[in-house]
CSV table of C-alpha atoms in Angstrom, one decimal:
chain,number,residue,atom,x,y,z
A,1,UNK,CA,115.4,104.9,87.0
A,2,UNK,CA,116.0,107.4,84.2
A,3,UNK,CA,118.0,110.5,84.0
A,4,UNK,CA,116.1,113.7,83.9
A,5,UNK,CA,117.3,117.3,83.4
A,6,UNK,CA,115.6,119.7,85.8
A,7,UNK,CA,115.8,123.4,86.1
A,8,UNK,CA,117.6,124.8,89.2
A,9,UNK,CA,115.3,125.7,92.1
A,10,UNK,CA,117.5,128.6,93.1
A,11,UNK,CA,115.9,131.2,90.8
A,12,UNK,CA,112.6,130.8,92.8
A,13,UNK,CA,114.4,131.4,96.1
A,14,UNK,CA,116.2,134.4,94.6
A,15,UNK,CA,113.0,135.9,93.3
A,16,UNK,CA,111.6,135.6,96.9
A,17,UNK,CA,114.7,137.2,98.3
A,18,UNK,CA,114.4,140.0,95.7
A,19,UNK,CA,110.9,140.8,97.1
A,20,UNK,CA,112.2,141.1,100.6
A,21,UNK,CA,115.1,143.3,99.6
A,22,UNK,CA,112.9,145.5,97.5
A,23,UNK,CA,110.4,145.7,100.4
A,24,UNK,CA,113.1,146.7,102.8
A,25,UNK,CA,114.1,149.7,100.7
A,26,UNK,CA,110.8,150.8,99.0
A,27,UNK,CA,107.4,151.1,100.5
A,28,UNK,CA,105.3,148.3,98.9
A,29,UNK,CA,102.0,149.9,100.0
A,30,UNK,CA,102.2,151.9,96.8
A,31,UNK,CA,100.9,150.2,93.7
A,32,UNK,CA,103.7,151.6,91.6
A,33,UNK,CA,106.3,150.0,93.9
A,34,UNK,CA,104.4,146.8,93.9
A,35,UNK,CA,104.4,146.6,90.2
A,36,UNK,CA,108.1,147.4,90.1
A,37,UNK,CA,108.7,144.6,92.6
A,38,UNK,CA,106.9,142.1,90.4
A,39,UNK,CA,109.0,143.1,87.4
A,40,UNK,CA,112.3,143.0,89.4
A,41,UNK,CA,111.6,139.6,90.9
A,42,UNK,CA,110.6,138.3,87.5
A,43,UNK,CA,113.8,139.6,86.0
A,44,UNK,CA,115.9,138.1,88.8
A,45,UNK,CA,114.1,134.7,88.2
A,46,UNK,CA,114.5,134.8,84.4
A,47,UNK,CA,118.2,135.9,84.6
A,48,UNK,CA,119.1,133.1,87.0
A,49,UNK,CA,117.2,130.5,85.0
A,50,UNK,CA,119.4,131.5,82.0
A,51,UNK,CA,122.6,131.6,84.0
A,52,UNK,CA,122.3,128.5,86.1
A,53,UNK,CA,122.8,125.1,84.4
A,54,UNK,CA,120.1,122.4,84.5
A,55,UNK,CA,120.7,119.6,87.0
A,56,UNK,CA,120.6,116.0,86.1
A,57,UNK,CA,118.6,113.9,88.5
A,58,UNK,CA,117.5,110.3,88.6
A,59,UNK,CA,113.8,109.7,88.6
A,60,UNK,CA,111.6,106.7,88.5
A,61,UNK,CA,110.8,105.7,84.9
A,62,UNK,CA,107.1,106.1,84.1
A,63,UNK,CA,105.3,102.8,83.6
A,64,UNK,CA,105.7,101.6,80.1
A,65,UNK,CA,102.5,101.5,78.1
A,66,UNK,CA,101.1,98.1,77.6
A,67,UNK,CA,99.7,97.2,74.2
A,68,UNK,CA,99.3,93.5,73.7
A,69,UNK,CA,96.4,93.9,71.3
A,70,UNK,CA,94.0,92.5,74.0
A,71,UNK,CA,92.4,95.3,76.0
A,72,UNK,CA,91.5,93.0,78.9
A,73,UNK,CA,95.1,91.7,79.2
A,74,UNK,CA,96.5,95.2,79.0
A,75,UNK,CA,94.3,96.2,82.0
A,76,UNK,CA,95.3,93.1,83.8
A,77,UNK,CA,99.0,93.7,83.4
A,78,UNK,CA,98.7,97.3,84.3
A,79,UNK,CA,96.7,96.5,87.4
A,80,UNK,CA,99.2,93.8,88.4
A,81,UNK,CA,102.1,96.2,87.9
A,82,UNK,CA,100.3,98.7,90.1
A,83,UNK,CA,100.0,96.1,92.8
A,84,UNK,CA,103.8,95.4,92.6
A,85,UNK,CA,104.5,99.1,92.7
A,86,UNK,CA,102.4,99.4,95.9
A,87,UNK,CA,104.3,96.4,97.3
A,88,UNK,CA,107.6,98.2,96.5
A,89,UNK,CA,106.4,101.4,98.3
A,90,UNK,CA,105.5,99.3,101.4
A,91,UNK,CA,108.8,97.6,101.2
A,92,UNK,CA,110.6,100.9,101.7
A,93,UNK,CA,109.2,101.1,105.2
A,94,UNK,CA,110.9,97.8,106.1
A,95,UNK,CA,114.6,98.2,105.2
A,96,UNK,CA,117.1,95.6,106.3
A,97,UNK,CA,114.5,93.0,107.4
A,98,UNK,CA,114.2,89.4,106.3
A,99,UNK,CA,110.7,90.1,105.0
A,100,UNK,CA,112.0,93.0,102.9
A,101,UNK,CA,114.3,90.6,101.0
A,102,UNK,CA,111.3,88.3,100.5
A,103,UNK,CA,109.1,91.1,99.2
A,104,UNK,CA,111.9,92.1,96.8
A,105,UNK,CA,111.8,88.5,95.5
A,106,UNK,CA,108.0,88.6,95.1
A,107,UNK,CA,108.3,91.8,93.1
A,108,UNK,CA,111.0,90.4,90.9
A,109,UNK,CA,108.9,87.2,90.2
A,110,UNK,CA,105.8,89.3,89.7
A,111,UNK,CA,107.6,91.6,87.1
A,112,UNK,CA,108.8,88.6,85.2
A,113,UNK,CA,105.3,87.0,85.2
A,114,UNK,CA,103.9,90.2,83.6
A,115,UNK,CA,106.7,90.5,81.2
A,116,UNK,CA,106.0,87.0,80.0
A,117,UNK,CA,102.3,87.5,79.7
A,118,UNK,CA,102.9,90.8,77.8
A,119,UNK,CA,104.9,88.8,75.2
A,120,UNK,CA,102.6,85.8,75.1
A,121,UNK,CA,99.0,87.0,75.6
A,122,UNK,CA,97.6,83.5,75.5
A,123,UNK,CA,99.2,82.9,78.9
A,124,UNK,CA,96.9,85.5,80.5
A,125,UNK,CA,94.4,82.8,81.4
A,126,UNK,CA,97.1,80.9,83.3
A,127,UNK,CA,97.6,83.8,85.7
A,128,UNK,CA,93.9,84.6,86.3
A,129,UNK,CA,94.0,83.0,89.8
A,130,UNK,CA,97.3,84.7,90.5
A,131,UNK,CA,95.7,88.0,89.6
A,132,UNK,CA,92.4,87.5,91.4
A,133,UNK,CA,93.7,86.0,94.6
A,134,UNK,CA,97.4,85.5,95.2
A,135,UNK,CA,98.7,88.9,94.2
A,136,UNK,CA,96.1,91.0,96.0
A,137,UNK,CA,96.2,88.8,99.1
A,138,UNK,CA,100.0,89.0,99.2
A,139,UNK,CA,99.8,92.8,98.9
A,140,UNK,CA,97.3,92.9,101.7
A,141,UNK,CA,99.5,90.7,103.9
A,142,UNK,CA,102.6,92.9,103.2
A,143,UNK,CA,100.6,96.1,103.8
A,144,UNK,CA,99.2,94.8,107.1
A,145,UNK,CA,102.7,93.6,108.2
A,146,UNK,CA,104.2,97.0,107.4
A,147,UNK,CA,101.4,98.8,109.2
A,148,UNK,CA,101.8,96.7,112.4
A,149,UNK,CA,105.5,97.0,112.4
A,150,UNK,CA,105.8,100.8,111.6
A,151,UNK,CA,103.1,101.8,114.0
A,152,UNK,CA,104.9,100.0,116.8
A,153,UNK,CA,101.8,98.3,118.1
A,154,UNK,CA,102.5,95.5,120.6
A,155,UNK,CA,100.3,92.8,122.1
A,156,UNK,CA,99.6,89.1,121.9
A,157,UNK,CA,97.3,89.3,118.9
A,158,UNK,CA,99.6,91.7,117.0
A,159,UNK,CA,102.7,89.5,117.7
A,160,UNK,CA,100.8,86.4,116.5
A,161,UNK,CA,99.7,88.1,113.3
A,162,UNK,CA,103.3,89.3,112.6
A,163,UNK,CA,104.7,85.9,113.2
A,164,UNK,CA,102.1,84.3,111.0
A,165,UNK,CA,102.9,86.6,108.1
A,166,UNK,CA,106.6,86.1,108.5
A,167,UNK,CA,106.2,82.3,108.5
A,168,UNK,CA,104.0,82.3,105.4
A,169,UNK,CA,106.2,84.5,103.3
A,170,UNK,CA,108.6,81.7,102.2
A,171,UNK,CA,105.6,79.8,100.9
A,172,UNK,CA,104.3,82.9,99.1
A,173,UNK,CA,107.7,83.5,97.5
A,174,UNK,CA,107.7,79.8,96.4
A,175,UNK,CA,104.2,80.2,95.0
A,176,UNK,CA,105.2,83.2,92.9
A,177,UNK,CA,108.3,81.3,91.7
A,178,UNK,CA,106.1,78.4,90.7
A,179,UNK,CA,103.6,80.6,89.0
A,180,UNK,CA,106.4,82.0,86.8
A,181,UNK,CA,107.8,78.5,86.2
A,182,UNK,CA,104.4,77.3,85.2
A,183,UNK,CA,104.3,79.9,82.3
A,184,UNK,CA,107.2,78.1,80.7
A,185,UNK,CA,105.4,74.8,80.7
A,186,UNK,CA,104.5,74.7,77.0
A,187,UNK,CA,107.9,76.0,76.0
A,188,UNK,CA,109.7,73.3,78.0
A,189,UNK,CA,107.3,70.7,76.7
A,190,UNK,CA,108.2,71.7,73.1
A,191,UNK,CA,111.9,71.5,73.9
A,192,UNK,CA,111.5,68.1,75.6
A,193,UNK,CA,109.6,66.7,72.6
A,194,UNK,CA,112.1,68.1,70.2
A,195,UNK,CA,115.0,66.7,72.1
A,196,UNK,CA,113.3,63.3,72.4
A,197,UNK,CA,112.7,63.2,68.6
A,198,UNK,CA,116.3,64.2,68.0
A,199,UNK,CA,117.5,61.6,70.5
A,200,UNK,CA,115.5,58.8,68.8
A,201,UNK,CA,116.8,59.9,65.4
A,202,UNK,CA,120.3,59.9,66.6
A,203,UNK,CA,119.9,56.5,68.1
A,204,UNK,CA,118.4,55.2,64.9
A,205,UNK,CA,121.3,56.6,62.9
A,206,UNK,CA,123.7,55.1,65.5
A,207,UNK,CA,125.1,58.5,66.3
A,208,UNK,CA,124.0,59.0,69.9
A,209,UNK,CA,126.1,59.0,73.2
A,210,UNK,CA,124.9,58.4,76.8
A,211,UNK,CA,125.2,62.1,78.0
A,212,UNK,CA,122.6,63.6,75.8
A,213,UNK,CA,119.9,61.2,77.1
A,214,UNK,CA,120.7,61.9,80.7
A,215,UNK,CA,120.4,65.7,80.2
A,216,UNK,CA,117.1,65.3,78.5
A,217,UNK,CA,115.7,63.3,81.4
A,218,UNK,CA,116.6,66.0,83.9
A,219,UNK,CA,115.0,68.7,81.8
A,220,UNK,CA,111.8,66.6,81.5
A,221,UNK,CA,111.5,66.1,85.2
A,222,UNK,CA,112.1,69.9,85.9
A,223,UNK,CA,109.3,70.8,83.5
A,224,UNK,CA,106.7,68.6,85.3
A,225,UNK,CA,107.1,70.7,88.5
A,226,UNK,CA,105.7,73.9,86.7
A,227,UNK,CA,102.2,74.9,85.9
A,228,UNK,CA,99.4,76.7,87.7
A,229,UNK,CA,98.9,73.9,90.0
A,230,UNK,CA,102.3,74.5,91.5
A,231,UNK,CA,101.0,77.7,93.3
A,232,UNK,CA,99.8,76.9,96.8
B,1,UNK,CA,118.9,119.6,102.3
B,2,UNK,CA,116.8,117.7,99.8
B,3,UNK,CA,113.7,119.3,101.4
B,4,UNK,CA,114.7,122.7,100.0
B,5,UNK,CA,115.1,121.3,96.5
B,6,UNK,CA,111.4,120.6,96.2
B,7,UNK,CA,109.6,122.9,93.9
B,8,UNK,CA,106.6,123.2,96.2
B,9,UNK,CA,108.9,124.4,99.1
B,10,UNK,CA,110.5,127.0,96.9
B,11,UNK,CA,107.2,128.3,95.7
B,12,UNK,CA,105.9,128.4,99.3
B,13,UNK,CA,109.0,130.4,100.2
B,14,UNK,CA,108.4,132.8,97.3
B,15,UNK,CA,104.8,133.3,98.4
B,16,UNK,CA,105.9,133.8,102.0
B,17,UNK,CA,108.4,136.4,100.9
B,18,UNK,CA,105.8,138.3,98.9
B,19,UNK,CA,103.3,138.3,101.8
B,20,UNK,CA,106.1,139.3,104.2
B,21,UNK,CA,107.3,142.1,101.9
B,22,UNK,CA,103.8,143.5,101.3
B,23,UNK,CA,102.1,143.1,104.6
B,24,UNK,CA,105.0,143.3,107.1
B,25,UNK,CA,107.5,145.5,105.4
B,26,UNK,CA,104.9,147.5,103.5
B,27,UNK,CA,102.9,147.9,106.8
B,28,UNK,CA,106.0,149.0,108.6
B,29,UNK,CA,106.5,151.7,106.0
B,30,UNK,CA,102.9,152.9,106.5
B,31,UNK,CA,103.5,152.9,110.3
B,32,UNK,CA,106.6,155.1,109.7
B,33,UNK,CA,104.4,157.5,107.8
B,34,UNK,CA,102.0,157.7,110.6
B,35,UNK,CA,104.8,158.3,113.1
B,36,UNK,CA,106.0,161.1,110.8
B,37,UNK,CA,102.5,162.6,111.4
B,38,UNK,CA,103.2,162.5,115.2
B,39,UNK,CA,106.5,164.3,114.6
B,40,UNK,CA,104.8,166.9,112.4
B,41,UNK,CA,102.2,167.4,115.1
B,42,UNK,CA,104.8,167.9,117.8
B,43,UNK,CA,107.5,169.7,115.9
B,44,UNK,CA,105.5,171.5,113.2
B,45,UNK,CA,106.4,171.8,109.6
B,46,UNK,CA,109.3,173.9,108.3
B,47,UNK,CA,108.5,177.6,108.0
B,48,UNK,CA,105.7,177.7,110.5
B,49,UNK,CA,106.3,179.2,113.9
B,50,UNK,CA,103.6,177.4,115.9
B,51,UNK,CA,103.0,173.7,115.9
B,52,UNK,CA,99.6,172.0,116.0
B,53,UNK,CA,100.6,170.6,119.4
B,54,UNK,CA,101.1,174.2,120.6
B,55,UNK,CA,97.7,175.2,119.4
B,56,UNK,CA,96.0,172.2,121.1
B,57,UNK,CA,97.6,173.3,124.4
B,58,UNK,CA,96.5,176.9,123.7
B,59,UNK,CA,92.9,175.8,123.2
B,60,UNK,CA,93.2,173.7,126.4
B,61,UNK,CA,94.5,176.9,128.2
B,62,UNK,CA,91.5,178.9,126.9
B,63,UNK,CA,89.1,176.2,128.1
B,64,UNK,CA,90.6,176.2,131.6
B,65,UNK,CA,90.4,180.0,131.6
B,66,UNK,CA,86.7,179.7,130.8
B,67,UNK,CA,86.4,177.2,133.7
B,68,UNK,CA,87.9,179.9,136.0
B,69,UNK,CA,85.5,182.6,134.7
B,70,UNK,CA,82.4,180.4,135.0
B,71,UNK,CA,83.4,179.2,138.5
B,72,UNK,CA,83.9,182.7,139.8
B,73,UNK,CA,80.6,183.9,138.5
B,74,UNK,CA,77.1,183.2,139.9
B,75,UNK,CA,75.9,181.1,137.0
B,76,UNK,CA,74.5,177.5,136.4
B,77,UNK,CA,77.4,176.3,134.2
B,78,UNK,CA,78.3,173.3,136.4
B,79,UNK,CA,77.8,170.7,133.6
B,80,UNK,CA,79.7,172.9,131.2
B,81,UNK,CA,82.6,173.2,133.7
B,82,UNK,CA,82.7,169.4,134.0
B,83,UNK,CA,82.8,169.0,130.2
B,84,UNK,CA,85.6,171.5,129.9
B,85,UNK,CA,87.6,169.7,132.5
B,86,UNK,CA,87.0,166.4,130.8
B,87,UNK,CA,88.2,167.8,127.5
B,88,UNK,CA,91.4,169.0,129.2
B,89,UNK,CA,92.0,165.5,130.6
B,90,UNK,CA,91.4,164.1,127.1
B,91,UNK,CA,94.1,166.4,125.7
B,92,UNK,CA,96.5,165.5,128.5
B,93,UNK,CA,96.0,161.8,128.2
B,94,UNK,CA,95.7,161.6,124.4
B,95,UNK,CA,98.4,159.2,123.1
B,96,UNK,CA,98.2,160.3,119.5
B,97,UNK,CA,97.8,163.6,117.7
B,98,UNK,CA,94.3,162.4,116.7
B,99,UNK,CA,93.2,162.0,120.3
B,100,UNK,CA,94.6,165.3,121.4
B,101,UNK,CA,93.1,167.1,118.5
B,102,UNK,CA,89.7,165.5,119.1
B,103,UNK,CA,89.9,166.7,122.8
B,104,UNK,CA,90.8,170.2,121.6
B,105,UNK,CA,87.9,170.2,119.1
B,106,UNK,CA,85.5,169.1,121.7
B,107,UNK,CA,86.7,171.8,124.1
B,108,UNK,CA,86.4,174.4,121.3
B,109,UNK,CA,82.7,173.2,120.8
B,110,UNK,CA,82.0,173.7,124.5
B,111,UNK,CA,83.6,177.2,124.4
B,112,UNK,CA,81.5,178.1,121.4
B,113,UNK,CA,78.4,176.8,123.2
B,114,UNK,CA,79.1,179.1,126.2
B,115,UNK,CA,79.9,182.0,123.9
B,116,UNK,CA,76.7,181.6,121.8
B,117,UNK,CA,74.5,181.0,124.9
B,118,UNK,CA,75.9,184.1,126.6
B,119,UNK,CA,74.9,186.1,123.6
B,120,UNK,CA,71.3,185.1,124.2
B,121,UNK,CA,71.1,184.8,128.0
B,122,UNK,CA,73.5,187.5,129.3
B,123,UNK,CA,73.9,185.8,132.6
B,124,UNK,CA,77.5,187.1,133.0
B,125,UNK,CA,78.4,190.8,133.6
B,126,UNK,CA,80.0,192.8,130.9
B,127,UNK,CA,83.5,192.0,132.1
B,128,UNK,CA,82.8,188.3,132.2
B,129,UNK,CA,81.1,188.5,128.8
B,130,UNK,CA,84.1,190.3,127.4
B,131,UNK,CA,86.4,187.7,128.8
B,132,UNK,CA,84.3,184.9,127.2
B,133,UNK,CA,84.5,186.6,123.8
B,134,UNK,CA,88.2,186.8,124.2
B,135,UNK,CA,88.5,183.1,125.1
B,136,UNK,CA,86.3,182.1,122.2
B,137,UNK,CA,88.4,184.3,119.7
B,138,UNK,CA,91.6,182.7,121.0
B,139,UNK,CA,90.3,179.2,120.8
B,140,UNK,CA,88.8,179.8,117.3
B,141,UNK,CA,92.2,181.1,116.1
B,142,UNK,CA,93.8,177.9,117.5
B,143,UNK,CA,91.4,175.7,115.7
B,144,UNK,CA,91.8,177.5,112.5
B,145,UNK,CA,95.5,177.1,112.8
B,146,UNK,CA,95.3,173.4,113.4
B,147,UNK,CA,93.0,173.0,110.4
B,148,UNK,CA,95.1,174.9,108.1
B,149,UNK,CA,98.4,173.7,109.5
B,150,UNK,CA,100.9,171.5,107.6
B,151,UNK,CA,100.0,168.7,110.0
B,152,UNK,CA,96.4,168.5,108.7
B,153,UNK,CA,97.7,168.5,105.1
B,154,UNK,CA,100.1,165.6,106.0
B,155,UNK,CA,97.2,163.8,107.6
B,156,UNK,CA,95.0,164.3,104.6
B,157,UNK,CA,97.9,163.0,102.4
B,158,UNK,CA,98.3,160.0,104.6
B,159,UNK,CA,94.6,159.2,104.4
B,160,UNK,CA,94.8,159.5,100.6
B,161,UNK,CA,97.6,156.9,100.5
B,162,UNK,CA,95.6,154.6,102.8
B,163,UNK,CA,92.7,154.6,100.3
B,164,UNK,CA,94.9,153.3,97.5
B,165,UNK,CA,95.7,149.7,96.7
B,166,UNK,CA,97.4,147.8,98.2
B,167,UNK,CA,97.6,150.2,101.2
B,168,UNK,CA,93.9,149.8,101.9
B,169,UNK,CA,94.4,146.0,102.2
B,170,UNK,CA,97.6,146.3,104.3
B,171,UNK,CA,96.0,148.8,106.7
B,172,UNK,CA,93.0,146.6,107.2
B,173,UNK,CA,95.2,143.6,107.9
B,174,UNK,CA,97.6,145.6,110.1
B,175,UNK,CA,94.8,147.5,111.8
B,176,UNK,CA,96.1,150.9,110.8
B,177,UNK,CA,93.5,153.7,111.0
B,178,UNK,CA,93.2,156.9,109.0
B,179,UNK,CA,94.2,160.2,110.7
B,180,UNK,CA,91.4,162.6,111.6
B,181,UNK,CA,91.3,165.5,109.3
B,182,UNK,CA,89.1,168.6,110.1
B,183,UNK,CA,87.8,171.1,107.6
B,184,UNK,CA,86.4,174.6,108.0
B,185,UNK,CA,82.7,174.4,107.1
B,186,UNK,CA,81.5,177.7,108.6
């Protein structure tokens, strides 16, 4: 959200009121009176615009322009962000529900994924499947869920569909999380390698302790869980 | 009241105010003007003794006098008598000055028809003929008064206003009609 200064709406109402007041006193079927009424209402409007201070309101920030240097990636990121935006809109219709929290998580993971790809364009290929299938399918599921819930349709089939979507949402959230995690694979791999080299050097120099080795092992095992294959 | 803070709502309100002021309030002012015509018809204009309404009644009286004359004579004026009686009803039932004046003008036309046909046919005796001439002269004076009266001038002024913009638009939307104005052509 960003702050935006907007002009007061009151002068427009005042201009309308000026028309009615003028019309009550002077016959507006005469062209001369009609022209005077236009001038009077315009004056009322301009005067109030000058007098009344501008209001500060919070508005949604416009989507930041994407410029990664690769047109195709730019389009992909914009399209993905649009899908997340739609998901956010749909989520507004489901306040206070468990699924609403899950959708919020999906959106957060999704945003981080696109932020990452925007910084490192080479990762765009890693999210191809996510863009082509997982994200649109998730959006479709969420839209259908909201539609069934808000329209208040009841019936065996509808209840089954709703339950099915609710049950799959945890898996979808996990998949988004893994997708994000997978993007860090190379980075963590580099870290692990670097640490291993450092560890062996320290050992060779006789400077190492036991704790460092244990920490490195846990980082290495965490890294292996990431990657595109983690999305199911 | 977040709804009222929307610019579209405010602009909609402004448009409604303009339409209301022009068509409703402006139309009401036009209606008042037309009602003022009624008053002028009934009560006359300052400085003039007779009113147009008086003259309409006077013409009706002359028409009914003619009915009496024609009925008492041995003539074939049955249709004319009916027409005169219908005109008298029109005047009585007329709800506006226009309707009453139209009735009076029609009656005057019938009176004139009888007058001019009697000049050719001479179906009435001299006394009857003299009476008819008197009736026609009275009715003619009444019509001339109406035409030259302040009421007709006001009606003409009202019509002139109706022709202008935006009065023409307002009158067509509100269904306001121009007043009937007669002129002396012969």
